[in-house]
CSV table of C-alpha atoms and ligand atoms in Angstrom, one decimal:
chain,number,residue,atom,x,y,z
A,1,MET,CA,-37.2,6.2,-36.7
A,2,PRO,CA,-40.6,5.1,-35.1
A,3,LYS,CA,-42.5,8.1,-33.5
A,4,PRO,CA,-42.3,8.1,-29.7
A,5,ARG,CA,-45.5,7.1,-28.1
A,6,ARG,CA,-45.8,9.1,-24.9
A,7,SER,CA,-46.5,12.8,-25.2
A,8,GLN,CA,-43.4,13.5,-23.0
A,9,ASP,CA,-41.2,11.9,-25.5
A,10,ARG,CA,-42.6,13.7,-28.5
A,11,GLN,CA,-41.2,16.8,-26.9
A,12,ASP,CA,-37.8,15.0,-26.5
A,13,TYR,CA,-35.0,17.3,-27.8
A,14,TYR,CA,-32.9,14.4,-28.9
A,15,TYR,CA,-35.7,12.6,-30.9
A,16,TRP,CA,-36.4,15.8,-33.0
A,17,GLU,CA,-32.7,16.7,-33.3
A,18,ALA,CA,-31.8,13.2,-34.7
A,19,LYS,CA,-34.7,13.5,-37.3
A,20,LYS,CA,-33.3,16.8,-38.2
A,21,ARG,CA,-29.7,15.7,-38.7
A,22,GLY,CA,-30.6,12.5,-40.4
A,23,TYR,CA,-29.7,10.0,-37.6
A,24,ARG,CA,-31.7,6.8,-37.6
A,25,SER,CA,-32.0,6.9,-33.8
A,26,ARG,CA,-31.8,9.4,-30.8
A,27,ALA,CA,-29.2,6.9,-29.5
A,28,ALA,CA,-26.7,8.5,-31.9
A,29,PHE,CA,-26.4,11.4,-29.4
A,30,LYS,CA,-25.4,9.1,-26.5
A,31,LEU,CA,-22.4,7.8,-28.6
A,32,ILE,CA,-21.5,11.3,-29.6
A,33,GLN,CA,-21.5,12.6,-26.0
A,34,MET,CA,-19.7,9.4,-24.7
A,35,ASN,CA,-17.0,9.7,-27.4
A,36,LYS,CA,-16.5,13.4,-26.5
A,37,THR,CA,-15.9,12.5,-23.0
A,38,PHE,CA,-13.9,9.3,-23.2
A,39,LYS,CA,-12.3,9.6,-26.7
A,40,LEU,CA,-13.2,5.9,-27.5
A,41,ILE,CA,-13.2,6.1,-31.4
A,42,ARG,CA,-10.8,7.7,-33.5
A,43,GLU,CA,-10.3,8.4,-37.3
A,44,GLY,CA,-9.1,5.2,-39.1
A,45,ASP,CA,-10.4,2.8,-36.3
A,46,LYS,CA,-12.0,-0.5,-37.1
A,47,VAL,CA,-15.2,-0.5,-35.0
A,48,LEU,CA,-17.3,-3.5,-34.1
A,49,ASP,CA,-21.0,-2.2,-33.6
A,50,LEU,CA,-23.1,-5.1,-31.9
A,51,GLY,CA,-26.9,-4.7,-31.7
A,52,ALA,CA,-26.5,-1.9,-34.3
A,53,THR,CA,-30.1,-1.7,-35.9
A,54,PRO,CA,-31.5,0.9,-37.0
A,55,GLY,CA,-27.9,2.2,-37.3
A,56,GLY,CA,-27.5,5.4,-35.5
A,57,TRP,CA,-24.3,4.4,-33.7
A,58,SER,CA,-22.9,3.0,-37.1
A,59,GLN,CA,-23.6,6.4,-38.7
A,60,VAL,CA,-21.9,8.3,-36.1
A,61,CYS,CA,-18.7,5.9,-36.2
A,62,VAL,CA,-18.6,6.6,-39.9
A,63,GLU,CA,-18.6,10.3,-39.1
A,64,PHE,CA,-15.9,9.9,-36.8
A,65,GLY,CA,-13.9,8.4,-39.7
A,66,ALA,CA,-14.0,4.7,-38.5
A,67,GLU,CA,-14.6,1.5,-40.8
A,68,VAL,CA,-17.5,-0.3,-39.1
A,69,VAL,CA,-18.8,-3.8,-38.9
A,70,ALA,CA,-22.3,-3.8,-37.6
A,71,VAL,CA,-24.3,-6.8,-36.2
A,72,ASP,CA,-27.8,-7.2,-35.3
A,73,LEU,CA,-30.8,-9.8,-35.1
A,74,ASN,CA,-32.8,-7.5,-37.3
A,75,PRO,CA,-32.0,-6.2,-40.8
A,76,MET,CA,-30.4,-2.8,-41.2
A,77,ARG,CA,-30.7,-0.4,-44.2
A,78,PRO,CA,-27.2,-0.1,-45.9
A,79,ILE,CA,-25.0,2.7,-44.9
A,80,GLU,CA,-21.7,3.4,-46.8
A,81,GLY,CA,-18.6,2.4,-44.8
A,82,VAL,CA,-20.6,-0.3,-42.9
A,83,THR,CA,-20.5,-3.9,-43.3
A,84,PHE,CA,-23.6,-5.5,-42.1
A,85,ILE,CA,-23.9,-9.0,-40.5
A,86,ARG,CA,-27.3,-10.3,-39.5
A,87,GLY,CA,-27.1,-12.5,-36.6
A,88,ASP,CA,-27.4,-13.3,-32.9
A,89,ILE,CA,-24.4,-12.1,-30.8
A,90,ASN,CA,-24.9,-15.2,-28.6
A,91,ASP,CA,-24.2,-17.5,-31.5
A,92,GLU,CA,-20.7,-19.0,-32.2
A,93,GLU,CA,-21.6,-18.7,-36.0
A,94,THR,CA,-22.1,-14.9,-35.6
A,95,LEU,CA,-18.5,-14.5,-34.2
A,96,ASP,CA,-17.1,-16.6,-37.1
A,97,LYS,CA,-18.8,-14.2,-39.5
A,98,ILE,CA,-17.3,-11.2,-37.5
A,99,LYS,CA,-13.7,-12.8,-37.6
A,100,SER,CA,-14.1,-13.5,-41.4
A,101,VAL,CA,-14.6,-9.7,-42.1
A,102,CYS,CA,-11.7,-8.6,-39.8
A,103,LYS,CA,-9.7,-10.4,-37.4
A,104,GLU,CA,-9.0,-7.5,-34.9
A,105,TYR,CA,-10.7,-4.4,-33.9
A,106,ASP,CA,-9.7,-1.3,-32.3
A,107,VAL,CA,-13.1,-0.7,-30.6
A,108,VAL,CA,-16.2,-2.9,-29.8
A,109,ILE,CA,-19.3,-1.1,-29.0
A,110,CYS,CA,-22.7,-2.7,-28.0
A,111,ASP,CA,-25.9,-1.0,-27.4
A,112,ALA,CA,-27.9,-4.3,-27.8
A,113,ALA,CA,-31.2,-4.5,-25.7
A,114,PRO,CA,-33.5,-7.3,-25.0
A,115,LYS,CA,-37.2,-7.2,-25.8
A,116,ILE,CA,-38.8,-5.3,-22.7
A,117,THR,CA,-40.9,-7.3,-20.6
A,118,GLY,CA,-41.6,-4.5,-18.1
A,119,HIS,CA,-40.4,-6.8,-15.2
A,120,TRP,CA,-37.2,-4.9,-14.0
A,121,SER,CA,-35.4,-8.1,-12.8
A,122,ILE,CA,-36.1,-10.1,-15.9
A,123,ASP,CA,-35.0,-7.3,-18.3
A,124,HIS,CA,-32.1,-6.7,-16.2
A,125,LEU,CA,-30.9,-10.4,-16.3
A,126,ARG,CA,-31.5,-10.7,-20.0
A,127,SER,CA,-29.4,-7.4,-20.6
A,128,VAL,CA,-26.7,-8.9,-18.5
A,129,GLU,CA,-26.7,-11.9,-20.9
A,130,LEU,CA,-26.1,-9.5,-23.7
A,131,VAL,CA,-23.4,-7.8,-21.8
A,132,LEU,CA,-21.5,-11.0,-21.3
A,133,SER,CA,-22.0,-12.2,-24.9
A,134,ALA,CA,-20.6,-8.8,-26.2
A,135,PHE,CA,-17.7,-9.1,-23.8
A,136,ARG,CA,-17.0,-12.9,-24.9
A,137,ILE,CA,-16.7,-11.5,-28.5
A,138,ALA,CA,-14.6,-8.5,-27.4
A,139,LYS,CA,-12.1,-10.8,-25.5
A,140,ILE,CA,-11.6,-12.5,-28.9
A,141,VAL,CA,-11.5,-9.7,-31.5
A,142,LEU,CA,-10.4,-6.5,-29.4
A,143,LYS,CA,-6.8,-5.5,-30.0
A,144,PRO,CA,-4.7,-5.1,-26.8
A,145,GLY,CA,-5.1,-1.4,-25.9
A,146,GLY,CA,-8.6,-1.2,-27.6
A,147,ASN,CA,-11.8,0.2,-26.1
A,148,PHE,CA,-15.1,-1.4,-25.1
A,149,LEU,CA,-18.4,0.3,-24.6
A,150,VAL,CA,-21.6,-1.8,-23.6
A,151,LYS,CA,-25.1,-1.0,-22.3
A,152,MET,CA,-26.7,-2.7,-19.4
A,153,PHE,CA,-30.0,-2.3,-17.7
A,154,GLN,CA,-29.1,-1.8,-14.0
A,155,GLY,CA,-30.0,-4.3,-11.4
A,156,GLU,CA,-28.7,-6.8,-8.8
A,157,GLU,CA,-26.1,-8.1,-11.1
A,158,SER,CA,-24.5,-4.8,-12.1
A,159,GLN,CA,-21.6,-4.9,-9.6
A,160,ARG,CA,-20.9,-8.4,-10.3
A,161,VAL,CA,-20.7,-7.6,-14.2
A,162,PHE,CA,-18.4,-4.8,-13.5
A,163,ARG,CA,-16.1,-6.9,-11.2
A,164,GLU,CA,-15.9,-9.4,-14.0
A,165,LEU,CA,-15.0,-6.8,-16.8
A,166,LYS,CA,-12.8,-4.5,-14.7
A,167,PRO,CA,-9.4,-6.4,-14.6
A,168,PHE,CA,-9.5,-6.4,-18.4
A,169,PHE,CA,-9.2,-2.6,-18.8
A,170,ARG,CA,-6.7,0.0,-17.7
A,171,PHE,CA,-9.6,2.5,-17.3
A,172,LYS,CA,-13.1,1.4,-16.4
A,173,LYS,CA,-16.3,3.2,-15.4
A,174,PHE,CA,-20.0,3.1,-15.4
A,175,HIS,CA,-21.5,6.1,-17.1
A,176,SER,CA,-24.7,7.6,-18.1
A,177,PRO,CA,-24.6,10.2,-20.9
A,178,PRO,CA,-27.1,13.2,-20.8
A,179,ALA,CA,-28.9,11.8,-23.8
A,180,SER,CA,-30.1,8.7,-21.8
A,181,ARG,CA,-33.6,9.3,-20.6
A,182,LYS,CA,-33.9,10.2,-16.9
A,183,ARG,CA,-36.1,7.4,-16.2
A,184,SER,CA,-34.2,4.9,-18.0
A,185,ALA,CA,-32.5,1.9,-16.3
A,186,GLU,CA,-29.7,1.8,-18.8
A,187,ILE,CA,-26.1,2.5,-17.9
A,188,TYR,CA,-22.9,2.1,-20.0
A,189,PHE,CA,-19.7,0.4,-19.1
A,190,VAL,CA,-16.7,2.1,-20.5
A,191,GLY,CA,-13.5,0.1,-20.7
A,192,LYS,CA,-10.3,1.7,-22.3
A,193,GLY,CA,-6.9,-0.1,-22.8
A,194,PHE,CA,-7.9,-3.7,-23.1
A,195,LYS,CA,-5.7,-6.3,-21.7
A,196,ARG,CA,-5.6,-9.9,-23.0
A,197,ALA,CA,-6.5,-12.6,-20.5
A,198,LYS,CA,-2.8,-13.8,-20.2
A,199,GLU,CA,-1.9,-10.3,-18.9
A,200,VAL,CA,-4.8,-10.2,-16.4
A,201,PHE,CA,-4.3,-13.6,-14.9
A,202,PHE,CA,-0.6,-13.7,-14.8
A,203,VAL,CA,0.5,-10.1,-14.1
A,204,GLU,CA,-2.3,-8.9,-11.7
B,301,SAM,C1,-31.6,0.1,-28.8
B,301,SAM,S1,-31.3,-0.8,-30.4
B,301,SAM,C2,-29.7,-0.3,-30.9
B,301,SAM,C3,-29.7,1.1,-31.4
B,301,SAM,C4,-28.5,1.5,-32.1
B,301,SAM,N1,-27.5,1.7,-31.1
B,301,SAM,C5,-28.7,2.9,-32.9
B,301,SAM,O1,-28.1,3.8,-32.6
B,301,SAM,O2,-29.5,2.7,-33.8
B,301,SAM,C6,-30.9,-2.5,-29.7
B,301,SAM,C7,-30.8,-3.5,-30.6
B,301,SAM,O3,-30.2,-4.6,-30.2
B,301,SAM,C8,-30.6,-5.8,-31.0
B,301,SAM,N2,-30.3,-7.0,-30.4
B,301,SAM,C9,-31.0,-7.5,-29.2
B,301,SAM,N3,-30.5,-8.7,-28.9
B,301,SAM,C10,-29.7,-9.0,-29.8
B,301,SAM,C11,-28.7,-10.2,-30.1
B,301,SAM,N4,-28.9,-11.2,-29.2
B,301,SAM,N5,-28.0,-10.2,-31.0
B,301,SAM,C12,-27.9,-9.1,-31.9
B,301,SAM,N6,-28.7,-7.9,-31.8
B,301,SAM,C13,-29.5,-8.0,-30.8
B,301,SAM,C14,-32.0,-5.4,-31.3
B,301,SAM,O4,-32.4,-6.1,-32.6
B,301,SAM,C15,-32.0,-4.1,-31.6
B,301,SAM,O5,-31.9,-3.6,-32.9
């Protein structure tokens, strides 16, 4: 885990707690908190973790008793119970690799983040692209009734994205866990009870 730069962050409770408990990221606590609130991942689930490196979320999923397939542009040190695929979630080739490990998943989670430019609008739009790539993958590999969790940097497109994702889930919400930094632009879309496209377009 890289050391936080700002003095404020060095005092960060979750950073030191992650170090103490052997988690590879402070983000691990966000998933722990969201899973407590929304019961997204259960023992025995097959979880697809997109944008997974360094692996904090994957570690937590394994602790929940899930089998994990993790994907990232960057390499990830091995974790027992996790199959790692190095690839870009925007690429068709990555989707093929995901499907070749497992055809259907109970849960798809995505904490992928673009390289930050510092320009709010650019970072937001790049993050929206990642959300839509994760959703495109989820629509293909998520089991009916499955759960979806994805991070987005908030901005002008947030509501449009919400409207696009919303019809596909029985339960849907934007949520910010306590472990997200107060000044962070990030927000998570939580979708439970996935409906396949044919149900969405022919029933509703
Ligand atoms: C905030 S980190 C994820 C932290 C992780 N959830 C954890 O707990 O350790 C975001 C990750 O998204 C990855 N990422 C960004 N764009 C991606 C893309 N197009 N395809 C795959 N991974 C991507 C980055 O390489 C980075 O490792």
